[in-house]
Amino acid sequence: MAEKRGVTETTIIAHLEKLVANGTLDPAADLEYLKPERRRFVTMQAALEKTYKKKGSMLLTPAQALLGPSFTFEELRVARLFLITP
Protein backbone atom coordinates (compact mmCIF):
# COMPACT_ATOMS: atom_id res chain seq x y z
CA MET A 1 0.00 0.00 0.00
CA ALA A 2 2.82 2.41 0.86
CA GLU A 3 4.47 1.98 -2.53
CA LYS A 4 1.16 2.31 -4.38
CA ARG A 5 0.46 5.63 -2.63
CA GLY A 6 4.00 6.95 -3.01
CA VAL A 7 4.70 7.13 0.73
CA THR A 8 6.94 5.13 3.01
CA GLU A 9 5.86 2.45 5.45
CA THR A 10 7.20 4.73 8.19
CA THR A 11 4.81 7.51 7.11
CA ILE A 12 1.80 5.19 7.17
CA ILE A 13 2.72 3.90 10.63
CA ALA A 14 3.12 7.50 11.86
CA HIS A 15 -0.41 8.30 10.65
CA LEU A 16 -1.77 5.17 12.34
CA GLU A 17 -0.02 6.14 15.59
CA LYS A 18 -1.71 9.55 15.53
CA LEU A 19 -5.12 8.05 14.81
CA VAL A 20 -4.75 5.54 17.64
CA ALA A 21 -3.45 8.18 20.06
CA ASN A 22 -6.41 10.49 19.43
CA GLY A 23 -8.94 7.64 19.66
CA THR A 24 -10.02 7.69 16.02
CA LEU A 25 -8.81 4.12 15.49
CA ASP A 26 -9.15 1.18 17.85
CA PRO A 27 -6.29 -1.20 17.04
CA ALA A 28 -8.16 -4.26 18.30
CA ALA A 29 -11.14 -3.52 16.07
CA ASP A 30 -9.62 -1.65 13.13
CA LEU A 31 -6.05 -2.91 12.77
CA GLU A 32 -6.10 -6.52 13.94
CA TYR A 33 -4.94 -7.66 10.49
CA LEU A 34 -1.68 -5.74 11.06
CA LYS A 35 -0.92 -7.28 14.44
CA PRO A 36 2.28 -9.33 14.42
CA GLU A 37 2.14 -13.09 14.81
CA ARG A 38 1.31 -13.97 18.42
CA ARG A 39 4.72 -15.30 19.51
CA ARG A 40 6.58 -12.30 18.05
CA PHE A 41 3.99 -9.91 19.46
CA VAL A 42 4.34 -11.31 23.00
CA THR A 43 8.13 -11.01 22.74
CA MET A 44 7.89 -7.40 21.54
CA GLN A 45 5.27 -6.59 24.18
CA ALA A 46 7.60 -7.82 26.93
CA ALA A 47 10.48 -5.69 25.62
CA LEU A 48 8.29 -2.59 25.21
CA GLU A 49 6.81 -3.02 28.70
CA LYS A 50 10.28 -3.50 30.20
CA THR A 51 11.39 -0.30 28.47
CA TYR A 52 8.28 1.48 29.76
CA LYS A 53 9.00 0.44 33.35
CA LYS A 54 12.61 1.57 33.07
CA LYS A 55 12.21 4.76 30.99
CA GLY A 56 8.57 5.76 31.51
CA SER A 57 7.85 5.41 27.80
CA MET A 58 7.72 2.61 25.23
CA LEU A 59 10.89 3.72 23.48
CA LEU A 60 11.82 1.78 20.37
CA THR A 61 15.63 1.91 20.51
CA PRO A 62 15.95 0.33 24.00
CA ALA A 63 13.30 -2.26 23.11
CA GLN A 64 15.06 -3.11 19.85
CA ALA A 65 18.37 -3.37 21.71
CA LEU A 66 16.77 -5.96 24.02
CA LEU A 67 15.35 -7.92 21.09
CA GLY A 68 18.16 -7.77 18.56
CA PRO A 69 18.24 -7.07 14.84
CA SER A 70 15.64 -9.68 13.87
CA PHE A 71 12.99 -7.19 15.09
CA THR A 72 12.65 -4.03 13.00
CA PHE A 73 11.68 -0.60 14.25
CA GLU A 74 8.62 -0.66 11.98
CA GLU A 75 7.54 -4.00 13.44
CA LEU A 76 7.97 -2.61 16.96
CA ARG A 77 5.97 0.48 16.06
CA VAL A 78 3.09 -1.65 14.78
CA ALA A 79 3.19 -3.82 17.92
CA ARG A 80 3.21 -0.68 20.07
CA LEU A 81 -0.07 0.42 18.44
CA PHE A 82 -1.79 -2.44 20.26
CA LEU A 83 -0.32 -1.40 23.62
CA ILE A 84 -1.20 2.30 23.52
CA THR A 85 -4.27 3.46 25.40
CA PRO A 86 -5.52 6.90 24.35
CSV table of C-alpha atoms in Angstrom, one decimal:
chain,number,residue,atom,x,y,z
A,1,MET,CA,0.0,0.0,0.0
A,2,ALA,CA,2.8,2.4,0.9
A,3,GLU,CA,4.5,2.0,-2.5
A,4,LYS,CA,1.2,2.3,-4.4
A,5,ARG,CA,0.5,5.6,-2.6
A,6,GLY,CA,4.0,6.9,-3.0
A,7,VAL,CA,4.7,7.1,0.7
A,8,THR,CA,6.9,5.1,3.0
A,9,GLU,CA,5.9,2.5,5.5
A,10,THR,CA,7.2,4.7,8.2
A,11,THR,CA,4.8,7.5,7.1
A,12,ILE,CA,1.8,5.2,7.2
A,13,ILE,CA,2.7,3.9,10.6
A,14,ALA,CA,3.1,7.5,11.9
A,15,HIS,CA,-0.4,8.3,10.6
A,16,LEU,CA,-1.8,5.2,12.3
A,17,GLU,CA,0.0,6.1,15.6
A,18,LYS,CA,-1.7,9.6,15.5
A,19,LEU,CA,-5.1,8.0,14.8
A,20,VAL,CA,-4.7,5.5,17.6
A,21,ALA,CA,-3.5,8.2,20.1
A,22,ASN,CA,-6.4,10.5,19.4
A,23,GLY,CA,-8.9,7.6,19.7
A,24,THR,CA,-10.0,7.7,16.0
A,25,LEU,CA,-8.8,4.1,15.5
A,26,ASP,CA,-9.1,1.2,17.8
A,27,PRO,CA,-6.3,-1.2,17.0
A,28,ALA,CA,-8.2,-4.3,18.3
A,29,ALA,CA,-11.1,-3.5,16.1
A,30,ASP,CA,-9.6,-1.6,13.1
A,31,LEU,CA,-6.0,-2.9,12.8
A,32,GLU,CA,-6.1,-6.5,13.9
A,33,TYR,CA,-4.9,-7.7,10.5
A,34,LEU,CA,-1.7,-5.7,11.1
A,35,LYS,CA,-0.9,-7.3,14.4
A,36,PRO,CA,2.3,-9.3,14.4
A,37,GLU,CA,2.1,-13.1,14.8
A,38,ARG,CA,1.3,-14.0,18.4
A,39,ARG,CA,4.7,-15.3,19.5
A,40,ARG,CA,6.6,-12.3,18.1
A,41,PHE,CA,4.0,-9.9,19.5
A,42,VAL,CA,4.3,-11.3,23.0
A,43,THR,CA,8.1,-11.0,22.7
A,44,MET,CA,7.9,-7.4,21.5
A,45,GLN,CA,5.3,-6.6,24.2
A,46,ALA,CA,7.6,-7.8,26.9
A,47,ALA,CA,10.5,-5.7,25.6
A,48,LEU,CA,8.3,-2.6,25.2
A,49,GLU,CA,6.8,-3.0,28.7
A,50,LYS,CA,10.3,-3.5,30.2
A,51,THR,CA,11.4,-0.3,28.5
A,52,TYR,CA,8.3,1.5,29.8
A,53,LYS,CA,9.0,0.4,33.3
A,54,LYS,CA,12.6,1.6,33.1
A,55,LYS,CA,12.2,4.8,31.0
A,56,GLY,CA,8.6,5.8,31.5
A,57,SER,CA,7.8,5.4,27.8
A,58,MET,CA,7.7,2.6,25.2
A,59,LEU,CA,10.9,3.7,23.5
A,60,LEU,CA,11.8,1.8,20.4
A,61,THR,CA,15.6,1.9,20.5
A,62,PRO,CA,15.9,0.3,24.0
A,63,ALA,CA,13.3,-2.3,23.1
A,64,GLN,CA,15.1,-3.1,19.9
A,65,ALA,CA,18.4,-3.4,21.7
A,66,LEU,CA,16.8,-6.0,24.0
A,67,LEU,CA,15.4,-7.9,21.1
A,68,GLY,CA,18.2,-7.8,18.6
A,69,PRO,CA,18.2,-7.1,14.8
A,70,SER,CA,15.6,-9.7,13.9
A,71,PHE,CA,13.0,-7.2,15.1
A,72,THR,CA,12.6,-4.0,13.0
A,73,PHE,CA,11.7,-0.6,14.3
A,74,GLU,CA,8.6,-0.7,12.0
A,75,GLU,CA,7.5,-4.0,13.4
A,76,LEU,CA,8.0,-2.6,17.0
A,77,ARG,CA,6.0,0.5,16.1
A,78,VAL,CA,3.1,-1.6,14.8
A,79,ALA,CA,3.2,-3.8,17.9
A,80,ARG,CA,3.2,-0.7,20.1
A,81,LEU,CA,-0.1,0.4,18.4
A,82,PHE,CA,-1.8,-2.4,20.3
A,83,LEU,CA,-0.3,-1.4,23.6
A,84,ILE,CA,-1.2,2.3,23.5
A,85,THR,CA,-4.3,3.5,25.4
A,86,PRO,CA,-5.5,6.9,24.4
